[in-house]
C-alpha positions as YAML, in Angstrom:
chain: A
units: angstrom
residues:
- id: 1
  name: MET
  ca: [28.39, 103.31, 92.13]
- id: 2
  name: GLU
  ca: [29.26, 106.43, 90.71]
- id: 3
  name: PRO
  ca: [28.15, 107.06, 87.46]
- id: 4
  name: VAL
  ca: [30.30, 106.82, 84.27]
- id: 5
  name: ILE
  ca: [28.83, 109.72, 82.49]
- id: 6
  name: HIS
  ca: [26.68, 112.42, 84.71]
- id: 7
  name: VAL
  ca: [25.72, 116.18, 83.29]
- id: 8
  name: GLU
  ca: [23.51, 118.49, 84.71]
- id: 9
  name: GLY
  ca: [22.02, 121.68, 83.35]
- id: 10
  name: LEU
  ca: [24.19, 121.34, 80.22]
- id: 11
  name: CYS
  ca: [23.86, 124.37, 77.95]
- id: 12
  name: LYS
  ca: [25.54, 125.21, 74.63]
- id: 13
  name: ASP
  ca: [25.12, 128.40, 72.83]
- id: 14
  name: TYR
  ca: [26.77, 129.66, 69.23]
- id: 15
  name: ARG
  ca: [27.35, 132.97, 68.03]
- id: 16
  name: VAL
  ca: [26.33, 132.99, 64.15]
- id: 17
  name: GLY
  ca: [26.28, 135.68, 61.27]
- id: 18
  name: PHE
  ca: [27.79, 139.19, 61.13]
- id: 19
  name: TRP
  ca: [25.98, 140.60, 64.10]
- id: 20
  name: GLY
  ca: [26.62, 137.17, 66.39]
- id: 21
  name: ARG
  ca: [23.13, 136.21, 67.02]
- id: 22
  name: ARG
  ca: [22.89, 133.81, 69.89]
- id: 23
  name: VAL
  ca: [21.66, 130.02, 68.79]
- id: 24
  name: THR
  ca: [20.93, 127.66, 71.56]
- id: 25
  name: VAL
  ca: [22.23, 124.18, 70.33]
- id: 26
  name: LEU
  ca: [21.83, 122.37, 73.76]
- id: 27
  name: ARG
  ca: [19.30, 123.36, 76.29]
- id: 28
  name: ASP
  ca: [19.43, 122.27, 80.24]
- id: 29
  name: LEU
  ca: [20.79, 118.57, 79.45]
- id: 30
  name: THR
  ca: [20.69, 116.43, 82.47]
- id: 31
  name: LEU
  ca: [21.72, 112.54, 81.90]
- id: 32
  name: GLU
  ca: [23.53, 109.86, 83.55]
- id: 33
  name: VAL
  ca: [25.24, 106.58, 82.12]
- id: 34
  name: GLN
  ca: [25.97, 103.87, 84.33]
- id: 35
  name: ALA
  ca: [28.80, 101.55, 83.93]
- id: 36
  name: GLY
  ca: [28.86, 98.65, 82.11]
- id: 37
  name: GLU
  ca: [25.75, 99.81, 79.97]
- id: 38
  name: THR
  ca: [25.17, 100.50, 76.65]
- id: 39
  name: TYR
  ca: [23.10, 103.99, 76.19]
- id: 40
  name: GLY
  ca: [21.47, 104.97, 72.80]
- id: 41
  name: TYR
  ca: [21.41, 108.62, 72.50]
- id: 42
  name: LEU
  ca: [18.80, 109.32, 69.62]
- id: 43
  name: GLY
  ca: [17.64, 112.26, 67.96]
- id: 44
  name: PRO
  ca: [16.79, 113.59, 64.23]
- id: 45
  name: ASN
  ca: [19.60, 115.21, 62.26]
- id: 46
  name: GLY
  ca: [20.56, 118.63, 63.91]
- id: 47
  name: ALA
  ca: [19.17, 117.76, 67.39]
- id: 48
  name: GLY
  ca: [22.51, 118.36, 69.15]
- id: 49
  name: LYS
  ca: [23.82, 114.56, 69.61]
- id: 50
  name: SER
  ca: [27.07, 115.65, 68.33]
- id: 51
  name: THR
  ca: [27.25, 118.83, 70.37]
- id: 52
  name: THR
  ca: [26.72, 116.69, 73.25]
- id: 53
  name: ILE
  ca: [29.45, 114.16, 72.34]
- id: 54
  name: LYS
  ca: [32.11, 117.28, 71.79]
- id: 55
  name: LEU
  ca: [31.25, 118.63, 75.25]
- id: 56
  name: LEU
  ca: [31.82, 115.37, 76.99]
- id: 57
  name: LEU
  ca: [34.95, 114.94, 75.26]
- id: 58
  name: GLY
  ca: [36.10, 118.62, 76.13]
- id: 59
  name: LEU
  ca: [36.74, 119.43, 72.68]
- id: 60
  name: ILE
  ca: [34.06, 122.62, 72.71]
- id: 61
  name: GLN
  ca: [33.00, 124.61, 76.04]
- id: 62
  name: PHE
  ca: [29.64, 124.26, 77.55]
- id: 63
  name: THR
  ca: [28.12, 127.46, 77.87]
- id: 64
  name: ALA
  ca: [26.16, 126.51, 81.28]
- id: 65
  name: GLY
  ca: [25.86, 123.62, 83.33]
- id: 66
  name: SER
  ca: [28.37, 121.15, 84.74]
- id: 67
  name: GLY
  ca: [29.23, 117.70, 84.41]
- id: 68
  name: GLN
  ca: [31.77, 114.68, 85.11]
- id: 69
  name: VAL
  ca: [33.14, 111.66, 82.92]
- id: 70
  name: LEU
  ca: [34.69, 108.77, 84.86]
- id: 71
  name: GLY
  ca: [34.77, 110.80, 88.02]
- id: 72
  name: CYS
  ca: [36.71, 113.75, 86.59]
- id: 73
  name: PRO
  ca: [35.21, 116.86, 85.33]
- id: 74
  name: ILE
  ca: [34.60, 117.08, 81.45]
- id: 75
  name: GLY
  ca: [37.55, 117.71, 79.38]
- id: 76
  name: ASN
  ca: [39.82, 116.47, 82.10]
- id: 77
  name: PRO
  ca: [42.97, 114.73, 80.28]
- id: 78
  name: ILE
  ca: [43.14, 111.83, 82.81]
- id: 79
  name: SER
  ca: [39.55, 110.90, 81.91]
- id: 80
  name: ARG
  ca: [40.25, 111.17, 78.14]
- id: 81
  name: ARG
  ca: [43.00, 108.75, 78.57]
- id: 82
  name: GLN
  ca: [40.18, 106.00, 79.31]
- id: 83
  name: ILE
  ca: [37.85, 107.05, 76.28]
- id: 84
  name: GLY
  ca: [37.70, 105.57, 73.14]
- id: 85
  name: PHE
  ca: [36.25, 107.68, 70.54]
- id: 86
  name: LEU
  ca: [34.61, 107.28, 67.17]
- id: 87
  name: PRO
  ca: [33.74, 110.37, 65.14]
- id: 88
  name: GLU
  ca: [30.64, 110.53, 62.65]
- id: 89
  name: ASN
  ca: [32.69, 110.51, 59.65]
- id: 90
  name: PRO
  ca: [36.18, 109.51, 60.41]
- id: 91
  name: SER
  ca: [39.00, 110.19, 57.75]
- id: 92
  name: PHE
  ca: [42.05, 108.45, 58.33]
- id: 93
  name: TYR
  ca: [45.63, 108.48, 56.37]
- id: 94
  name: GLU
  ca: [44.69, 106.77, 53.21]
- id: 95
  name: TYR
  ca: [48.09, 106.35, 52.52]
- id: 96
  name: LEU
  ca: [49.01, 103.97, 55.68]
- id: 97
  name: THR
  ca: [47.76, 100.50, 55.95]
- id: 98
  name: GLY
  ca: [45.23, 99.49, 58.73]
- id: 99
  name: GLU
  ca: [48.06, 98.08, 61.02]
- id: 100
  name: GLU
  ca: [50.27, 101.19, 60.15]
- id: 101
  name: PHE
  ca: [47.55, 103.19, 61.49]
- id: 102
  name: LEU
  ca: [46.71, 101.53, 64.36]
- id: 103
  name: THR
  ca: [50.22, 101.64, 65.45]
- id: 104
  name: TYR
  ca: [50.47, 105.51, 65.03]
- id: 105
  name: CYS
  ca: [47.37, 106.18, 67.15]
- id: 106
  name: GLY
  ca: [48.95, 103.84, 69.45]
- id: 107
  name: ARG
  ca: [52.04, 105.70, 69.65]
- id: 108
  name: LEU
  ca: [49.94, 108.83, 69.95]
- id: 109
  name: LEU
  ca: [48.22, 107.62, 73.27]
- id: 110
  name: GLY
  ca: [51.55, 106.65, 74.65]
- id: 111
  name: MET
  ca: [51.38, 103.00, 74.35]
- id: 112
  name: PRO
  ca: [54.72, 101.01, 74.85]
- id: 113
  name: ARG
  ca: [55.74, 99.11, 71.37]
- id: 114
  name: GLY
  ca: [55.75, 95.80, 72.81]
- id: 115
  name: ARG
  ca: [51.86, 96.37, 73.98]
- id: 116
  name: LEU
  ca: [51.23, 97.66, 70.41]
- id: 117
  name: ARG
  ca: [52.88, 94.46, 68.81]
- id: 118
  name: ASP
  ca: [50.56, 92.37, 70.74]
- id: 119
  name: GLN
  ca: [47.47, 94.73, 70.73]
- id: 120
  name: VAL
  ca: [47.40, 95.86, 67.14]
- id: 121
  name: PRO
  ca: [46.87, 92.11, 65.69]
- id: 122
  name: ALA
  ca: [44.54, 91.32, 68.20]
- id: 123
  name: LEU
  ca: [42.25, 94.58, 67.63]
- id: 124
  name: LEU
  ca: [42.33, 93.83, 63.66]
- id: 125
  name: THR
  ca: [41.14, 90.19, 64.39]
- id: 126
  name: GLU
  ca: [38.33, 91.37, 66.76]
- id: 127
  name: VAL
  ca: [36.98, 93.73, 64.05]
- id: 128
  name: GLY
  ca: [37.48, 91.24, 61.28]
- id: 129
  name: LEU
  ca: [40.14, 92.96, 59.63]
- id: 130
  name: ASP
  ca: [42.98, 90.82, 59.86]
- id: 131
  name: ARG
  ca: [43.34, 90.01, 56.51]
- id: 132
  name: ALA
  ca: [43.17, 93.72, 55.27]
- id: 133
  name: ALA
  ca: [45.77, 94.44, 57.72]
- id: 134
  name: ARG
  ca: [48.56, 95.56, 55.28]
- id: 135
  name: GLN
  ca: [46.35, 97.05, 53.07]
- id: 136
  name: GLN
  ca: [46.09, 101.02, 52.30]
- id: 137
  name: ILE
  ca: [42.88, 102.50, 53.73]
- id: 138
  name: ARG
  ca: [42.19, 104.14, 50.58]
- id: 139
  name: LYS
  ca: [41.19, 100.63, 49.20]
- id: 140
  name: PHE
  ca: [38.78, 99.84, 52.38]
- id: 141
  name: SER
  ca: [35.01, 100.12, 51.89]
- id: 142
  name: LYS
  ca: [32.79, 102.52, 54.37]
- id: 143
  name: GLY
  ca: [32.25, 99.49, 56.53]
- id: 144
  name: MET
  ca: [36.02, 98.56, 56.72]
- id: 145
  name: VAL
  ca: [36.80, 102.18, 57.51]
- id: 146
  name: GLN
  ca: [34.36, 102.25, 60.70]
- id: 147
  name: ARG
  ca: [35.46, 98.73, 61.81]
- id: 148
  name: LEU
  ca: [39.12, 100.39, 61.62]
- id: 149
  name: GLY
  ca: [37.51, 103.35, 63.72]
- id: 150
  name: LEU
  ca: [36.21, 101.01, 66.30]
- id: 151
  name: ALA
  ca: [39.63, 99.16, 66.60]
- id: 152
  name: GLN
  ca: [41.31, 102.52, 67.04]
- id: 153
  name: ALA
  ca: [38.57, 103.44, 69.44]
- id: 154
  name: LEU
  ca: [39.84, 100.23, 71.49]
- id: 155
  name: LEU
  ca: [43.36, 100.50, 71.92]
- id: 156
  name: GLY
  ca: [44.55, 101.12, 75.26]
- id: 157
  name: ASP
  ca: [41.43, 99.03, 76.62]
- id: 158
  name: PRO
  ca: [39.29, 102.15, 77.49]
- id: 159
  name: LYS
  ca: [36.59, 102.15, 80.17]
- id: 160
  name: LEU
  ca: [34.28, 103.98, 77.98]
- id: 161
  name: LEU
  ca: [33.42, 104.06, 74.48]
- id: 162
  name: ILE
  ca: [31.99, 106.72, 72.61]
- id: 163
  name: LEU
  ca: [30.57, 106.54, 69.39]
- id: 164
  name: ASP
  ca: [29.15, 109.43, 66.82]
- id: 165
  name: GLU
  ca: [26.64, 107.51, 64.63]
- id: 166
  name: PRO
  ca: [28.52, 104.63, 64.27]
- id: 167
  name: MET
  ca: [26.20, 102.74, 61.68]
- id: 168
  name: SER
  ca: [25.86, 105.79, 59.55]
- id: 169
  name: GLY
  ca: [25.75, 105.20, 55.93]
- id: 170
  name: LEU
  ca: [26.73, 101.31, 56.30]
- id: 171
  name: ASP
  ca: [24.40, 98.64, 54.18]
- id: 172
  name: PRO
  ca: [22.76, 95.79, 56.10]
- id: 173
  name: ILE
  ca: [25.79, 93.95, 56.30]
- id: 174
  name: GLY
  ca: [28.37, 96.58, 57.74]
- id: 175
  name: ARG
  ca: [25.56, 97.53, 60.41]
- id: 176
  name: LYS
  ca: [25.50, 93.91, 61.67]
- id: 177
  name: GLU
  ca: [29.10, 94.04, 61.84]
- id: 178
  name: VAL
  ca: [29.08, 97.30, 63.91]
- id: 179
  name: ARG
  ca: [26.13, 96.08, 65.79]
- id: 180
  name: ASP
  ca: [27.71, 92.95, 67.05]
- id: 181
  name: LEU
  ca: [31.42, 94.73, 67.88]
- id: 182
  name: ILE
  ca: [28.95, 96.97, 70.24]
- id: 183
  name: LEU
  ca: [27.71, 93.95, 71.77]
- id: 184
  name: ARG
  ca: [30.84, 92.50, 72.24]
- id: 185
  name: GLN
  ca: [31.91, 95.41, 74.20]
- id: 186
  name: ARG
  ca: [29.07, 95.37, 76.38]
- id: 187
  name: ALA
  ca: [29.54, 91.54, 77.02]
- id: 188
  name: ALA
  ca: [33.42, 92.55, 78.06]
- id: 189
  name: GLY
  ca: [31.96, 95.12, 80.74]
- id: 190
  name: ARG
  ca: [32.91, 98.36, 78.82]
- id: 191
  name: THR
  ca: [30.46, 101.45, 78.84]
- id: 192
  name: VAL
  ca: [29.12, 102.27, 75.48]
- id: 193
  name: PHE
  ca: [27.43, 105.81, 74.41]
- id: 194
  name: PHE
  ca: [26.67, 106.04, 71.16]
- id: 195
  name: SER
  ca: [24.63, 108.58, 69.17]
- id: 196
  name: THR
  ca: [22.31, 107.14, 66.17]
- id: 197
  name: HIS
  ca: [18.79, 107.80, 64.23]
- id: 198
  name: ILE
  ca: [18.78, 104.17, 63.29]
- id: 199
  name: LEU
  ca: [15.99, 102.92, 65.66]
- id: 200
  name: PRO
  ca: [15.98, 99.28, 65.15]
- id: 201
  name: ASP
  ca: [19.58, 98.89, 65.98]
- id: 202
  name: VAL
  ca: [19.09, 100.61, 69.34]
- id: 203
  name: GLU
  ca: [16.26, 98.22, 70.27]
- id: 204
  name: MET
  ca: [18.64, 95.57, 69.64]
- id: 205
  name: ILE
  ca: [21.49, 96.31, 71.70]
- id: 206
  name: CYS
  ca: [20.76, 99.29, 74.23]
- id: 207
  name: ASP
  ca: [19.73, 98.94, 78.12]
- id: 208
  name: ARG
  ca: [18.60, 102.51, 78.05]
- id: 209
  name: VAL
  ca: [18.05, 105.23, 75.63]
- id: 210
  name: GLY
  ca: [17.58, 109.04, 75.86]
- id: 211
  name: ILE
  ca: [15.75, 111.24, 72.80]
- id: 212
  name: LEU
  ca: [16.79, 114.71, 72.11]
- id: 213
  name: VAL
  ca: [14.64, 116.68, 70.10]
- id: 214
  name: GLY
  ca: [15.64, 120.37, 69.42]
- id: 215
  name: GLY
  ca: [18.41, 120.34, 71.89]
- id: 216
  name: ARG
  ca: [16.18, 119.07, 74.68]
- id: 217
  name: LEU
  ca: [16.53, 115.64, 76.32]
- id: 218
  name: VAL
  ca: [12.39, 114.72, 76.10]
- id: 219
  name: LYS
  ca: [12.78, 111.17, 77.10]
- id: 220
  name: SER
  ca: [15.04, 108.99, 79.18]
- id: 221
  name: GLY
  ca: [15.03, 105.61, 80.57]
- id: 222
  name: PRO
  ca: [15.21, 101.89, 80.36]
- id: 223
  name: ILE
  ca: [14.30, 100.71, 76.97]
- id: 224
  name: HIS
  ca: [12.24, 98.19, 78.18]
- id: 225
  name: GLU
  ca: [10.32, 100.79, 80.12]
- id: 226
  name: LEU
  ca: [10.00, 102.99, 77.38]
- id: 227
  name: LEU
  ca: [8.47, 100.20, 75.15]
- id: 228
  name: GLY
  ca: [6.24, 98.63, 77.80]
- id: 229
  name: GLU
  ca: [4.74, 95.22, 77.72]
- id: 230
  name: GLU
  ca: [1.22, 95.96, 76.60]
- id: 231
  name: LEU
  ca: [0.12, 94.55, 73.47]
- id: 232
  name: GLU
  ca: [-0.97, 96.66, 70.54]
- id: 233
  name: SER
  ca: [-2.17, 93.96, 68.42]
- id: 234
  name: ILE
  ca: [-1.68, 90.36, 67.55]
- id: 235
  name: GLU
  ca: [-0.93, 89.36, 63.61]
- id: 236
  name: ILE
  ca: [-1.57, 85.92, 62.51]
- id: 237
  name: THR
  ca: [-0.95, 84.37, 59.46]
- id: 238
  name: VAL
  ca: [-2.89, 81.15, 58.29]
- id: 239
  name: THR
  ca: [-3.42, 79.37, 54.89]
- id: 240
  name: ALA
  ca: [-6.55, 77.15, 53.72]
- id: 241
  name: VAL
  ca: [-9.09, 79.12, 55.31]
- id: 242
  name: PRO
  ca: [-12.46, 78.53, 53.91]
- id: 243
  name: THR
  ca: [-14.29, 81.48, 52.15]
- id: 244
  name: ALA
  ca: [-17.15, 81.02, 54.28]
- id: 245
  name: LEU
  ca: [-15.03, 81.40, 57.40]
- id: 246
  name: LEU
  ca: [-13.09, 84.62, 56.18]
- id: 247
  name: SER
  ca: [-15.82, 87.03, 57.12]
- id: 248
  name: GLU
  ca: [-16.74, 85.04, 60.69]
- id: 249
  name: VAL
  ca: [-12.75, 85.81, 61.75]
- id: 250
  name: GLU
  ca: [-12.57, 89.27, 60.11]
- id: 251
  name: ARG
  ca: [-15.38, 90.46, 62.81]
- id: 252
  name: LEU
  ca: [-12.73, 89.69, 65.38]
- id: 253
  name: ALA
  ca: [-10.10, 91.66, 63.49]
- id: 254
  name: LEU
  ca: [-9.04, 95.25, 63.61]
- id: 255
  name: SER
  ca: [-8.91, 95.51, 60.05]
- id: 256
  name: PRO
  ca: [-9.81, 93.59, 56.56]
- id: 257
  name: ALA
  ca: [-7.67, 90.47, 56.22]
- id: 258
  name: LEU
  ca: [-5.03, 90.72, 54.11]
- id: 259
  name: VAL
  ca: [-4.84, 88.08, 51.43]
- id: 260
  name: GLN
  ca: [-1.82, 87.33, 49.22]
- id: 261
  name: LYS
  ca: [-0.99, 84.10, 47.48]
- id: 262
  name: GLY
  ca: [-3.17, 81.79, 49.36]
- id: 263
  name: ARG
  ca: [-2.10, 83.37, 52.72]
- id: 264
  name: VAL
  ca: [-4.59, 85.55, 54.99]
- id: 265
  name: MET
  ca: [-3.13, 87.67, 57.63]
- id: 266
  name: PHE
  ca: [-5.76, 88.91, 60.45]
- id: 267
  name: ARG
  ca: [-4.69, 91.70, 63.05]
- id: 268
  name: LEU
  ca: [-6.45, 91.01, 66.07]
- id: 269
  name: ARG
  ca: [-6.77, 93.16, 69.39]
- id: 270
  name: GLY
  ca: [-5.52, 90.85, 71.82]
- id: 271
  name: GLU
  ca: [-5.39, 86.90, 73.24]
- id: 272
  name: THR
  ca: [-9.22, 86.76, 73.91]
- id: 273
  name: GLU
  ca: [-9.63, 87.59, 69.93]
- id: 274
  name: LEU
  ca: [-6.84, 85.12, 69.17]
- id: 275
  name: GLU
  ca: [-8.26, 82.13, 71.23]
- id: 276
  name: THR
  ca: [-11.40, 82.72, 69.38]
- id: 277
  name: ALA
  ca: [-9.84, 82.85, 66.05]
- id: 278
  name: LEU
  ca: [-7.84, 80.00, 66.59]
- id: 279
  name: ALA
  ca: [-10.59, 77.74, 67.59]
- id: 280
  name: ILE
  ca: [-12.43, 78.72, 64.45]
- id: 281
  name: LEU
  ca: [-9.53, 78.21, 61.74]
- id: 282
  name: VAL
  ca: [-8.19, 74.91, 63.61]
- id: 283
  name: GLY
  ca: [-11.55, 73.70, 63.78]
- id: 284
  name: ALA
  ca: [-11.78, 74.51, 59.87]
- id: 285
  name: LYS
  ca: [-8.26, 72.60, 59.31]
- id: 286
  name: SER
  ca: [-6.37, 75.92, 58.43]
- id: 287
  name: ARG
  ca: [-2.77, 75.93, 58.79]
- id: 288
  name: VAL
  ca: [-1.48, 78.51, 61.16]
- id: 289
  name: LEU
  ca: [2.03, 79.86, 59.82]
- id: 290
  name: SER
  ca: [2.72, 82.28, 62.47]
- id: 291
  name: VAL
  ca: [1.30, 84.17, 65.86]
- id: 292
  name: VAL
  ca: [3.14, 87.46, 66.01]
- id: 293
  name: PRO
  ca: [2.26, 89.94, 69.12]
- id: 294
  name: GLN
  ca: [2.73, 93.46, 68.15]
- id: 295
  name: ARG
  ca: [4.07, 95.93, 70.77]
- id: 296
  name: ARG
  ca: [4.85, 99.60, 70.77]
- id: 297
  name: SER
  ca: [8.21, 100.39, 68.66]
- id: 298
  name: LEU
  ca: [10.88, 102.72, 69.24]
- id: 299
  name: GLU
  ca: [9.82, 104.19, 66.44]
- id: 300
  name: GLU
  ca: [6.12, 104.99, 67.51]
- id: 301
  name: ILE
  ca: [7.91, 106.60, 71.06]
- id: 302
  name: PHE
  ca: [10.37, 108.65, 68.92]
- id: 303
  name: LEU
  ca: [7.92, 110.05, 66.68]
- id: 304
  name: GLU
  ca: [5.41, 110.74, 69.42]
- id: 305
  name: ALA
  ca: [8.52, 112.50, 71.72]
- id: 306
  name: SER
  ca: [9.08, 114.63, 68.25]
- id: 307
  name: ARG
  ca: [5.63, 115.77, 67.83]
- id: 308
  name: GLU
  ca: [5.12, 116.78, 71.50]
- id: 309
  name: ALA
  ca: [8.39, 118.64, 71.59]
- id: 310
  name: ALA
  ca: [7.58, 120.40, 68.48]
- id: 311
  name: PRO
  ca: [7.12, 123.98, 68.88]
...
C-alpha cells in the first residue's frame, strides 16, 4: 500500500537577524507513515516537530527535498481536504459556543448544512462535550478546548489526523481523555500523526515512533522493536521477610533491598535469580506482593538518542 505520508530529504532553513543569517531547523528528513497506524513524532522543544507539521500541511515551504501526503504533493489542496489538524495552542473564537464553532468550521470546509446538523452533535458526544454544546468557549477548561479542537479536526471524516502536542498542558485526567480519543481514531481506521514530548503516552498508543533531535531524525521504527524484549531487571516486593534471610536474598540482587513499612523490594538481574529468591522467600512463608519485569523504557531510548546526536 502507498504510505499516507512519505517525505525524502526534507530540509528547512530560515533567515534570521539583520544580516539574514541562515539557520537550519530541519535536516534531511526522510520518513513514512502507513495507513491506519498511529505515529508518534518525538523530540525536545525546538527539535523541529512543529516545523515538520507545517511543512506537511503546506503552511510553509521547504528548502529542499520532496514529499507526498495522501498521494498528493505536499501542500496540494486536494489532500488538505482529507486532513484533520489540531495546532499546538489552539485559539478559538471565545464568544462562540462549541456547537456554533464546529458549525462555523464545517461551513468553511464546505460541508452541507444537513450533514453538519448530523455530525456536529455526534462529534460533541464523541469528545465528551455534548453537555457543554451551548456553553461559550471562554468558559471551557484547557482539556475541553483540546477536545473541541479534536472535534474540529474530525469534521468531514478525514483520512489523516495531524496533531501538534495534543497533550501539552493537560492534567492527568485531560491527558487520558485525549489519549482515549486518539485510540478510538486508530480503532476506526484513521491514520494519526502526532508530535509530543510526553513519552509515557506514546508507549501506550503508538504503533511506530520517530525521534527528532536538532532537526535530524535519529531513530525511527515500530515501538516494540525499539523497546525490545530483553529484561533489564525484575523487581519483587514481599512482606514478612525474616531478618536472617534478608542478606541471603540481597546477594542475588543488583542493589540493596528497599525496606519501607514492612514491605521489602528486591531488584534482581533475571529469571534465574528470581527463581532462587522465590524459593527462599516462599520457603520462609514470606508473602509475595508483586513480581514486575523491567524492560527498556522509551525515555531511556530517547535520552540515549539525544546524547548520541549531541554535537
